[in-house]
Every structure is written in structure tokens, then in C-alpha cells.
XYZ file of C-alpha atoms in Angstrom:
315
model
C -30.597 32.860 -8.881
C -27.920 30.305 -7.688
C -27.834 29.241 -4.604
C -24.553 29.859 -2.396
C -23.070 26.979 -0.504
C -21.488 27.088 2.749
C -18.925 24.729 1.764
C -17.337 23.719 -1.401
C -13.925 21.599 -1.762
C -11.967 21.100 -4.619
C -10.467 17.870 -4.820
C -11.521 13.942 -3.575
C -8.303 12.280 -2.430
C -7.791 11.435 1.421
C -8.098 15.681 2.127
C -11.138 16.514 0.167
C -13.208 13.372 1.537
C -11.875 13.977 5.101
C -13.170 17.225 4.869
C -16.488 16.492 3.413
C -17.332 13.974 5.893
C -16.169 16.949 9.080
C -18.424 19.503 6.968
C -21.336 17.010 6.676
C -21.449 16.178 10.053
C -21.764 19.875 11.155
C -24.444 20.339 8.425
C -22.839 22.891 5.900
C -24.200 19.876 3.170
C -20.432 20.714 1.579
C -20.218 20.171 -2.606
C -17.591 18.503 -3.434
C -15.513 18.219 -7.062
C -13.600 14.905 -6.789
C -11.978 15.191 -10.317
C -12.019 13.561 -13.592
C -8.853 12.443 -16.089
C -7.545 15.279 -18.352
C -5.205 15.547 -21.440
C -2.545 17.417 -19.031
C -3.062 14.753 -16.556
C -4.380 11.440 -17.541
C -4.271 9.899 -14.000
C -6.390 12.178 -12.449
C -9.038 10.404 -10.551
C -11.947 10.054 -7.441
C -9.539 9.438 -4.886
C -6.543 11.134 -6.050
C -3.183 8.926 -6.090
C -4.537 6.481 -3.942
C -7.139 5.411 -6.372
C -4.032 4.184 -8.759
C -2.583 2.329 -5.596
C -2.484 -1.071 -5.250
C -2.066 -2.019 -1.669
C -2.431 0.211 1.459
C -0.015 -1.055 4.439
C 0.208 2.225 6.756
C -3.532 3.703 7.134
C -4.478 3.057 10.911
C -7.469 0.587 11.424
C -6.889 -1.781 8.700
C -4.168 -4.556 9.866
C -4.245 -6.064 6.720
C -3.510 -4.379 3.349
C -6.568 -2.379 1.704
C -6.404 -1.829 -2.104
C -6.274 1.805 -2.789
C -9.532 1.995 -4.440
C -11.675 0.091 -1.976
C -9.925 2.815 0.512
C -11.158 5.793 -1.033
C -14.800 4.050 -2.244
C -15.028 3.862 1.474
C -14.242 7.370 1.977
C -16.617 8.284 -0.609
C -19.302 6.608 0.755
C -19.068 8.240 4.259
C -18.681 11.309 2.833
C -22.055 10.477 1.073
C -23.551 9.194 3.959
C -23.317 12.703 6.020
C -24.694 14.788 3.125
C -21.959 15.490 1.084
C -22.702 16.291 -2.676
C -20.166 14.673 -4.876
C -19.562 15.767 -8.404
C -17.309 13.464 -10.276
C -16.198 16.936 -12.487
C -13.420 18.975 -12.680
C -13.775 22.663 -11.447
C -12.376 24.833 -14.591
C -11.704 28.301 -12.708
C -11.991 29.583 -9.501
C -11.856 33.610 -8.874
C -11.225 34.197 -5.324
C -11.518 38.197 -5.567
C -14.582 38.214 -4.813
C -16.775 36.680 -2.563
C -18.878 34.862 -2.626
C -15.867 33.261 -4.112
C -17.768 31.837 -7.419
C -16.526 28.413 -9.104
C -16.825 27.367 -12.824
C -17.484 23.669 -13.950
C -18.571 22.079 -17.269
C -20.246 25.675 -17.788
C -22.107 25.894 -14.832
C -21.611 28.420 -12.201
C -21.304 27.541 -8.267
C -21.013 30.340 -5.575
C -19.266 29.280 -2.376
C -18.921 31.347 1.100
C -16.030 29.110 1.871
C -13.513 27.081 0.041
C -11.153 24.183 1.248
C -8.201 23.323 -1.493
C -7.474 19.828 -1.585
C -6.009 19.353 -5.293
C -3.117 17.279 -4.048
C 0.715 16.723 -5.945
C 1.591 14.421 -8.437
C 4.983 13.333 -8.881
C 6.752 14.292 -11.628
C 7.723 11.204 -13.957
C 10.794 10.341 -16.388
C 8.335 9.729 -19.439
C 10.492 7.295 -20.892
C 9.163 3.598 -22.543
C 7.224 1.316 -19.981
C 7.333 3.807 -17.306
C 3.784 4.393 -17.477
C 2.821 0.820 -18.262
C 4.541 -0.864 -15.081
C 3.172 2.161 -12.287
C 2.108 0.469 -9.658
C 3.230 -2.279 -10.908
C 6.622 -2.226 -9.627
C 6.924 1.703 -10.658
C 5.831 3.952 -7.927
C 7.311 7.491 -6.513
C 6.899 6.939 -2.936
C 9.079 4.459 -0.619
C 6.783 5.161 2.656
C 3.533 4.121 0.383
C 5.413 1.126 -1.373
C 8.547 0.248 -0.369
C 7.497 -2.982 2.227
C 6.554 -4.637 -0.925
C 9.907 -4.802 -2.001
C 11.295 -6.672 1.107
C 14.275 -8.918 0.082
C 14.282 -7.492 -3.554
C 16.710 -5.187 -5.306
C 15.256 -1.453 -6.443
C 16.522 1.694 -8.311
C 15.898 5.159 -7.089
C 16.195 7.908 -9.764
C 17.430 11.349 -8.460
C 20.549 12.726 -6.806
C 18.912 15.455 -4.231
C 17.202 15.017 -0.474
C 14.209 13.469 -1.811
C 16.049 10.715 -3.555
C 18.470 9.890 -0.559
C 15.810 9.777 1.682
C 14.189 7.181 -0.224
C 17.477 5.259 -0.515
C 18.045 5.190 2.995
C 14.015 4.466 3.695
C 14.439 1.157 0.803
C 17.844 0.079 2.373
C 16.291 -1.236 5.687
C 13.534 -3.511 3.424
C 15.574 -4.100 0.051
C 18.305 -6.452 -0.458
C 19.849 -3.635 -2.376
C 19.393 0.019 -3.704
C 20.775 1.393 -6.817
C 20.322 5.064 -6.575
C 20.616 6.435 -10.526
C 21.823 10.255 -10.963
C 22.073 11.762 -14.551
C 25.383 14.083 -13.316
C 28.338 12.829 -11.986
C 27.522 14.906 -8.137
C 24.834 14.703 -5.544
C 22.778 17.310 -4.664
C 21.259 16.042 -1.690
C 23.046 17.585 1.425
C 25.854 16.216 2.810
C 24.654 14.277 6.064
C 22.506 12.548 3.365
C 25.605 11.562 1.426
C 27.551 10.468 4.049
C 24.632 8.100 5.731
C 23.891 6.530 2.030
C 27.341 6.422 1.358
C 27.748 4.714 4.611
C 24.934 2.339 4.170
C 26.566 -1.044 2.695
C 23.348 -2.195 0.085
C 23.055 1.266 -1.883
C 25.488 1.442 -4.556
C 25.735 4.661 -6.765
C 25.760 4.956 -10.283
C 26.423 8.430 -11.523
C 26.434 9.931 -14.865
C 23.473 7.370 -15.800
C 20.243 7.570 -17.078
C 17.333 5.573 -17.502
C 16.033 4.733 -21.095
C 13.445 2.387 -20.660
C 11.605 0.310 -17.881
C 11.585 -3.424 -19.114
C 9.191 -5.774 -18.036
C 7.281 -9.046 -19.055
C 3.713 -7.924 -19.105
C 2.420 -8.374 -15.331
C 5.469 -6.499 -13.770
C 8.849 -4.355 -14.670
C 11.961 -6.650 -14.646
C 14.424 -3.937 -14.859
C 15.913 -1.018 -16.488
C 17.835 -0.301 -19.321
C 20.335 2.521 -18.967
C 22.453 4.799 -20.664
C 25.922 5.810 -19.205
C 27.698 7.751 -21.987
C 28.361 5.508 -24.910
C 27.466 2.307 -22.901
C 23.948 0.284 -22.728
C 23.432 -1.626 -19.543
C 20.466 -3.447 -18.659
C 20.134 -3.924 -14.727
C 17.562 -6.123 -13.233
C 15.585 -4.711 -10.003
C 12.555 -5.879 -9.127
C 11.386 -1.324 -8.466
C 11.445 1.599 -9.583
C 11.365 4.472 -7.375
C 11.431 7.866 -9.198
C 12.006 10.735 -6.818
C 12.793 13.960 -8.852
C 10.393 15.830 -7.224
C 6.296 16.769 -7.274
C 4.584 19.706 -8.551
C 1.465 20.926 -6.630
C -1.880 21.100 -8.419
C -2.216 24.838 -7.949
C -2.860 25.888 -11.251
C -6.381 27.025 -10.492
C -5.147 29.418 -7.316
C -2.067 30.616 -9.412
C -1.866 34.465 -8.847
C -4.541 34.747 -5.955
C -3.576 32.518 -3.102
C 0.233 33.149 -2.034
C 2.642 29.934 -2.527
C 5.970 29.075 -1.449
C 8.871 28.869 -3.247
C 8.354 25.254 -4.653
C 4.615 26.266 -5.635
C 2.505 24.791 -3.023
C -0.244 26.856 -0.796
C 1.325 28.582 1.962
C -0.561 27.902 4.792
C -1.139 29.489 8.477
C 1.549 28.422 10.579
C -0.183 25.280 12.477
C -3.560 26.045 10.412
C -5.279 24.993 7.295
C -5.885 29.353 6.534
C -4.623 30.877 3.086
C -3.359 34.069 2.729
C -7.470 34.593 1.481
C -10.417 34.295 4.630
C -12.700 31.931 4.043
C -9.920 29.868 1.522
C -8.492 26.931 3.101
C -6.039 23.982 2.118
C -5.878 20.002 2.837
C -3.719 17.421 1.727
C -0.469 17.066 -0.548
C -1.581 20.772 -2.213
C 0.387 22.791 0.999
C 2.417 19.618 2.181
C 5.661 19.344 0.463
C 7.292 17.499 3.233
C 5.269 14.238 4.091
C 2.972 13.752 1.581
C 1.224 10.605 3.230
C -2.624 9.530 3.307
C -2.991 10.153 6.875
C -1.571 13.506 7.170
C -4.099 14.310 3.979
C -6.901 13.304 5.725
C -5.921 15.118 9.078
C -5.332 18.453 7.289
C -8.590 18.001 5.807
C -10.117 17.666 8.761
C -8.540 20.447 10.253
C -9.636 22.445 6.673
C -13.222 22.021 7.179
C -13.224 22.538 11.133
C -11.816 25.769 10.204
C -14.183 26.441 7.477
C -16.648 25.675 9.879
C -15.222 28.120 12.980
C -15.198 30.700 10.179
C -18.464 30.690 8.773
C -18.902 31.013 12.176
C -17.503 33.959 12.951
C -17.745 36.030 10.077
C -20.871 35.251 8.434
């Protein structure tokens, strides 16, 4: 007979540890999946996108930069320290119509009376040459996470909607200069967003362009080499920021838990609640809008207080 946790989260990036260290503390011993690589997505890792982060600049309590790793080791280890169970697994299927809800991994079977979501987003990438060789190493897909390393230093933003114009405008106070790169000829970012970029002196547009390959030397990307119609033009920027959207890891929820329009978990207004009791979400996985480590780990504290307060309640 298996046993039935209290607690189990899905998911060990800021989110899933936050919550694992709340859950621990009020003794539901909470199991939690922190992810391995897969074919689909080769990145996937203990720590989520933070573990493939360099240097951490905006995470309160550490003046000085943390590497992303050592970040989320130390999140690990508190989570450890207040009883969490860590598997370093991926959970393979989830069936939330029935409860216990019951989880599948690696052929075993888990049963959970509560669940807290906290598969993050990953951006979605160009997949051309030396994109995936320079991340993080002058490639990223997040100016709030990355962009004060570019201080003084000319960048390239791919993408022609909101996203991509708020990173321009976010780069232009720290870069030298901002070339924002749009395959079509118009924007589709609205048009207070055109008119403050377009009003902003260091970002310079180049439309109908694409990017073929990210050049580099070995250690970092030197530039870009781009298409625009017939022509070839190589441009040298010390970044790459690539800001054509992110697609939420809900592949697992798909048809059970109601999402919004773009495909993350709709949430409780003000509340980490799914449209299932006793199912709960933390992190990038129902946050489309800010997508930063320290809203991650505050939703997943808020997850597993809820979890908790539920349990409470209805069990």
C-alpha cells in the first residue's frame, strides 16, 4: 500500500524550493520532483533557469553577485534541511481527477492529498548556429536578469511585439546602444511602446531582418550575422537578447487544470488556487507578466501556505 503525502510539488526552481522549505517548516515532510534534462528540453535542470545563470544581481540579501547555481544549491539545501524529500526525477503524468491526486515517475506511483505546480517557462529560442553555444554567455532572454552586465556595450533584441520593446527600452538605460531585429517590416508591440523606443536616441530599428547565426570566438558571442533580403550583414554587439515569447511547462496539467489564453495556469485572483482544490501553482508556470526569481519564490510561498490552510480545512 503506498503511502499518501500531504504535500508533493512538481518542479525545483525558485517556486518549488520556496515552497518546500514553507511546507517543511509546518511539517507536511513535502516530496519534491526538481527535474532532470529531456530530449524535448535539454536544459531542464535542479533549479530551473537559474541553474544555467551565470550571475545573480537582483535577489535581496546578497549585495554582491551570486552565481545561479550556488543560488539554488542553497535553496536546495534549506529545503533539505526542514524535511523536504528531493527527487532529482521527472514526474511523467499527473491525473488530477481523482484524489488522492496520484503522480507517475520512472514507473513508480506517488499519491498526493495536495499538489503545488511549479514547472516554470522557458523561453522560446531562434535555434539558429551558436545560439545555444553562447547562452549565458552573452545570449540570454531576459534584460531584468542580465542586462546590467551589458553596461556601456552594444546589444540586439530579437522580436517586434511588447515583450521585445520592453526589453529595448529596459537595455537602453545600461547599453551604449540597442538594435532591436524584427523579421517583418511592422511592429507589433502597441503603440505607446513604439513611440517611447522610437523616441529613445540609442535603439535603432532594423526591420525586415533576421538573424542567421550568433558568431563568437569561443569564450563569448561577438555578434550576429543577419539576413535582410538578398543582403548578408554581420553586426557586432557584445548581447543577444531574444524576446519572442515563453511557453509554460504545462504539458502535464493540459486538459485538467484551466489555462489562459497564452497557456499558463490560471490562478485565483490574488491566490496560488487552480481551478482544482487541493492543486496549486508557483513560479513562472501562472506568471506570464514578471517572470523574476523573487516573485517565483514568493508565489511559492504563498502555494504551500495555501496547501497548508487547505489540508487544513478540508482534510
Amino acid at each position: 500500500m503506498t503511502a499518501v503525502r500531504d504535500v508533493v510539488i512538481v518542479g525545483g526552481g525558485p517556486g518549488g524550493f520556496t515552497a518546500a522549505v514553507y511546507a517543511g517548516r509546518a511539517n507536511l515532510a513535502p516530496l519534491v520532483f526538481t527535474g532532470a534534462p529531456t530530449e524535448d528540453d535539454p536544459l531542464r535542470l535542479p533549479g530551473g533557469q537559474l541553474a544555467t545563470t551565470t550571475d545573480v544581481e537582483n535577489f535581496p540579501g546578497f549585495p554582491d553577485p551570486i552565481p545561479g547555481p550556488e543560488l539554488m544549491d542553497r535553496m536546495e539545501r534549506q529545503a533539505r534541511r526542514y524535511g523536504a524529500e528531493l527527487r532529482g526525477t521527472n514526474v511523467d503524468s499527473i491525473d488530477l481527477h481523482r484524489w488522492p491526486f496520484r503522480l507517475e515517475s520512472q514507473g513508480e506511483v506517488i499519491e498526493a492529498r495536495s499538489v503545488i505546480l511549479a514547472t516554470g517557462a522557458r523561453a522560446k529560442w531562434l535555434g539558429v548556429p551558436g545560439e545555444a553555444s553562447y547562452r549565458n554567455r552573452g545570449v540570454s532572454a531576459c534584460a531584468a536578469c542580465d542586462g546590467a552586465l551589458f553596461r556601456g556595450q552594444g546589444v540586439a533584441v530579437i522580436g517586434g511585439g511588447d515583450t521585445a520593446l520592453g526589453e529595448a527600452l529596459y537595455l537602453a538605460r545600461l547599453a551604449r546602444d540597442v538594435h532591436v531585429l524584427h523579421r517583418s517590416q511592422d511592429l507589433r508591440a502597441s503603440r505607446i511602446l513604439q513611440e517611447r523606443a522610437r523616441a529613445t536616441s540609442n535603439i535603432r530599428f532594423w526591420p525586415g531582418t533576421r538573424v542567421d547565426e550568433v558568431l563568437g570566438d569561443g569564450v563569448r558571442m561577438t555578434g550576429l550575422r543577419l539576413r535582410a533580403g538578398d543582403a548578408t550583414i554581420e553586426l557586432v554587439v557584445d548581447g543577444l537578447f531574444v524576446a519572442i515569447g515563453h511557453q509554460a511547462a504545462t504539458s502535464l496539467v493540459a486538459g485538467q487544470l484551466a489555462l489562459d489564453e497564452q497557456g499558463y495556469v490560471r490562478t485565483e485572483p490574488g491566490r496560488t488556487a487552480t481551478s482544482i482544490p487541493g492543486v496549486f501553482a508557483a513560479g513562472d508556470v501562472h506568471d506570464p507578466h514578471y517572470r523574476q526569481a523573487i516573485t517565483a519564490a514568493g508565489s511559492g510561498a504563498a502555494a504551500a501556505l495555501d496547501a497548508e490552510r487547505w489540508l487544513a480545512e478540508s482534510i
